Amino acid sequence: MVGMSMQPYGIQSMLKEGYRHLSGLDEAVIKNIEACKELSTITRTSLGPNGMNKMVINHLDKLFVTSDAGTIVNELEIQHPAAKLLVLAAKAQQEEIGDGANLVISFAGELLQNAEELIRMGLHPSEIISGYTKAINKTVEILEQLVESGSQTMDVRNKDEVISRMRAAVASKQFGQEEIICSLVADACIQVCPKNPTNFNVDNVRVAKLLGGGLHNSCIVRGMVMKSDAVGSIKRMEKAKVAVFAGGVDTNATETKGTVLIHSAEQLENYAKTEEAKVEELIKAVAESGAKVIVSGGSIGEMALHFCERYKIMVLKISSKFELRRFCRTAGAVAHLKLSRPSPDDLGYVDSISVEEIGGVTVTIARNEEGGNSISTVVLRGSTDSILDDLERAVDDGVNTYKAMCRDSRIVPGAAATEIELAQRLKEYANAEIGLDKYAISKYAESFEFVPKTLADNSGLNAMEIIAALYTGHGSGNAKLGIDLEEGACKDVSETKVWDLFATKLFALKYASDAACTVLRVDQIIMAKPAGGPRRDAAAAAGAGAEED
Amino acid sequence: MSVRVLNPNAEVLNKSAALHMTINAAKGLQDVLKSNLGPKGTIKMLVGGSGDIKLTKDGNTLLKEMQIQNPTAIMIARTAVAQDDISGDGTTSTVIFIGELMKQSERCIDEGMHPRVLVDGFEIAKRATLQFLENFKTPVVMGDEADKEILKMVARTTLRTKLYEGLADQLTDIVVNSVLCIRKPEEAIDLFMVEIMHMRHNFDVDTRLVEGLVLDHGSRHPDMKRRAENCHILTCNVSLEYEKSEINAGFFYSNAEQREAMVTAERRSVDERVKKIIELKKKVCGDNDNFVIINQKGIDPPSLDLLAREGIVALRRAKRRNMERLVLACGGEAVNSVDDLTPESLGWAGLVYEHVLGEEKYTFVEQVRNPNSCTILIKGPNDHTIAQIKDAVRDGLRSVKNTIEDECVVLGAGAFEVAARQHLINEVKKTVQGRAQLGVEAFANALLVVPKTLAENAGLDTQDVIISLTSEHDKGNVVGLNLQDGEPIDPQLAGIFDNYSVKRQLINAGPVIASQLLLVDEVIRAGRNMRKPTA
């Protein structure tokens, strides 16, 4: 009872043990900025076509080798709350557009780094926020002016136009192989593009990864590729009608538990016979309807299989509900719940369905060249799992870009041309501004420089020279001057044909500024005691040990 | 203490030590929440045990999440939460007002005053202030046609303290329109009739008001339409799935035909119900019409299949509260049995469509005829933004509702507090006899904490602001504080209005709790240390 008169004062004494409370500029704002900077330095080196790959080993000991920022930050399991805000922004970008996550994190990191300088200069975070907000509004305005004229409309079925818009996105993941991948992705996307392109569904382009071979062996299958074998002994069928049963191919069972009532041995024998007859009747009905392939979503009874073989019907099992739906779309079939005689309208059709062996993996390929098919599959070949995973991410980015261009086909110059132009025009805007916002806006403009700087750095070029050359070019009115990374010089992007989608850029910049402003707005952090304390410490210790190895 | 009366582990604080502990706790809590107040307040980041992030400016949310341990602080926090329950706003003000009352009292007590005298003064001052509030309030007429402008101003004032300006202004319209939408003459407003739905999508400024309903699930059959126009809507609570009997029943059969018969028999009753619905559909639907079933109970795959073949869109397992809202939004009535289906029990919506976001499905029921229920669809790129907007929207709705029910508003921006203080000092104090005067004075000064904190958060000089405000009030001008430049402004012209009920509750509750705390002279906690709970 000694220290009673000296009650501790302040918030810390009021919280539960284990809670932490951080407040004020130095403790909260600057610390937050530092954490975000750390994060963006990690992702920054992966920006652009010459970006470096990261090797990330996640908590399940799975290895990722990638330069895709979305994957990196996902697997990193960021703990710091402020850095997590950036991660969330990147995830939002990934969900919304599917590309440009790196730009979000790196740009937000850059903005915060510049904000720190402003804070050290003596500006209040709220002034920086208002400046940044003005800047992003102006940026959006300028960005709209930079849209390449004539790009508002495009033919989403023209492969060349599609590739020109997709190339930059794919190249940033797989530089040097973008031509092959773009052509594959463009073909696949155009094939499944519905009448109204805005309804394009990313899910309709599937990716099948098969180990072995090389990227050059990759191809497009108009239909589906399933990594499974046919159930029966019939492995191949051409120009066949398909019946799809979602509930399984077997005898019908009641929901309530049923018991077979048998009084004598004779009855037992009869029961088995009636059962057999029933199944045969059902399978026969299916066969008579013209179906040559049965696809089942559930189990396939031994007896049913026997009769299928007898009636020369190929049997496939697809246990995933979604996969089954996709198959229905491929074949144009309507799934029946129970085994029954399908009506002719419900039957689907495939040109060929066959079991093949590619690189040691047994796959079933269903092809449907006719119209009405809405699924296409990109078969990727590669030598290792991680290469395949990385290729898949590049394909995903390509498909997402296709989706984005179906909605908004406008493009802006890529290869840092847009960024420099934005920086230049924003600086002019900042100079015209009066009041403290001016500083924040001009810092915002400066932040754009990190894009050409990083692109050049990652390619081993002299960043300062490049930026200077770009500014000179843009100053003399060439708004499309970008970096040609292969030659290490500045070139007009209409020659190098590096275009970025307007939507990707817009969303990325907006999300980045939003995240940066949110981080700046926080001046107090109250952290609860992490749940399950000791376990986490043990994991961290183990993690630290692993790093040393 | 020569004789131990208490459990040896018990902790006792007495006399001034107890008083100082309570005062310190109140001041500590005030310090935490102070920076939240007003449109220029800053955001707090709360990190949960599992690393989840919450960003908030709302005092109520903060108090709930902080898990305060100190007994005094808990008492204050409870008052603040009560404030939120009653009026939906003003939690931060309550906490800092109580803190400031304690601070002012501390000074007096240190000078040798007895807490009891102070408490008497508080009581007199409280009554006088409440009376003053009655004269000070600005009445608004809320007839059949509500004055939208006033409502907007009140909503804006509330929302701007929770969100940044641009978003707040946008939400103002949404909030006011949604309350007016569900408002029925002669009936109390039930804010539950405004559904708040969120989608992780686009930007926070894409938040909008849907005149109709948004359900957070979709149809469960791949062949059902994703988009249907001119829809008849059947709202029902009928089980369309086979339900096992309560008693333990079983079937006995001795050959496959018998079993098949059982299978069909089992489904017959469900199928009949589905057929009745299909009949109704055929009766009401022309070529261009569509039929939508929204069922509170389940619909099993075979039934879905039957419905899908008829081109009916069916949604199962809708939330109970949505059934109520659906009827209000689309008309018709909720049916509990398919036996008495009539075309009159159907509702109508111009457009029903499904929106898929990753794994989540949303069904929009829009273009309804006379909506008496609506949905505020909150969008935002991540969960913490959505949570922030959601809290703000809730407060905004409450403020509009309060205004309609109070039929009056109070000038904001600190104008009321300054005016009340002048009234107390210049008029009331003189009528009080004896030392209670000091209590009145302490109360009056404590009121100033609101404009003071507003100024502080905006980075202005507190003293300058208070002096310029009081001098304007002395001249007889009712002015508030302009947070942009620190000059006095007329809140009426700037459109800054607070809720009457919020202020009333604040003045009622604050002094009561402060008085209680002041009259504590002993704190006993049995068995455990007050500061460090034994681990």
PDB file of C-alpha atoms in Angstrom, chain B residues 14 158 294 309 335 368 386 405 486 509:
ATOM      1  CA  ASN B  14      -9.104   6.868   1.325  1.00  0.00           C
ATOM      2  CA  THR B 158     -22.714  14.855 -37.065  1.00  0.00           C
ATOM      3  CA  ILE B 294     -37.532 -14.907 -51.518  1.00  0.00           C
ATOM      4  CA  ARG B 309     -37.080 -24.863 -65.154  1.00  0.00           C
ATOM      5  CA  VAL B 335     -46.989 -15.641 -46.733  1.00  0.00           C
ATOM      6  CA  VAL B 368     -39.773  -0.605 -56.345  1.00  0.00           C
ATOM      7  CA  ILE B 386     -16.373   0.056 -44.286  1.00  0.00           C
ATOM      8  CA  GLU B 405     -38.648  13.738 -33.018  1.00  0.00           C
ATOM      9  CA  GLY B 486     -10.330  30.628 -35.799  1.00  0.00           C
ATOM     10  CA  ALA B 509     -25.710  12.986 -17.303  1.00  0.00           C
TER      11      ALA B 509
END
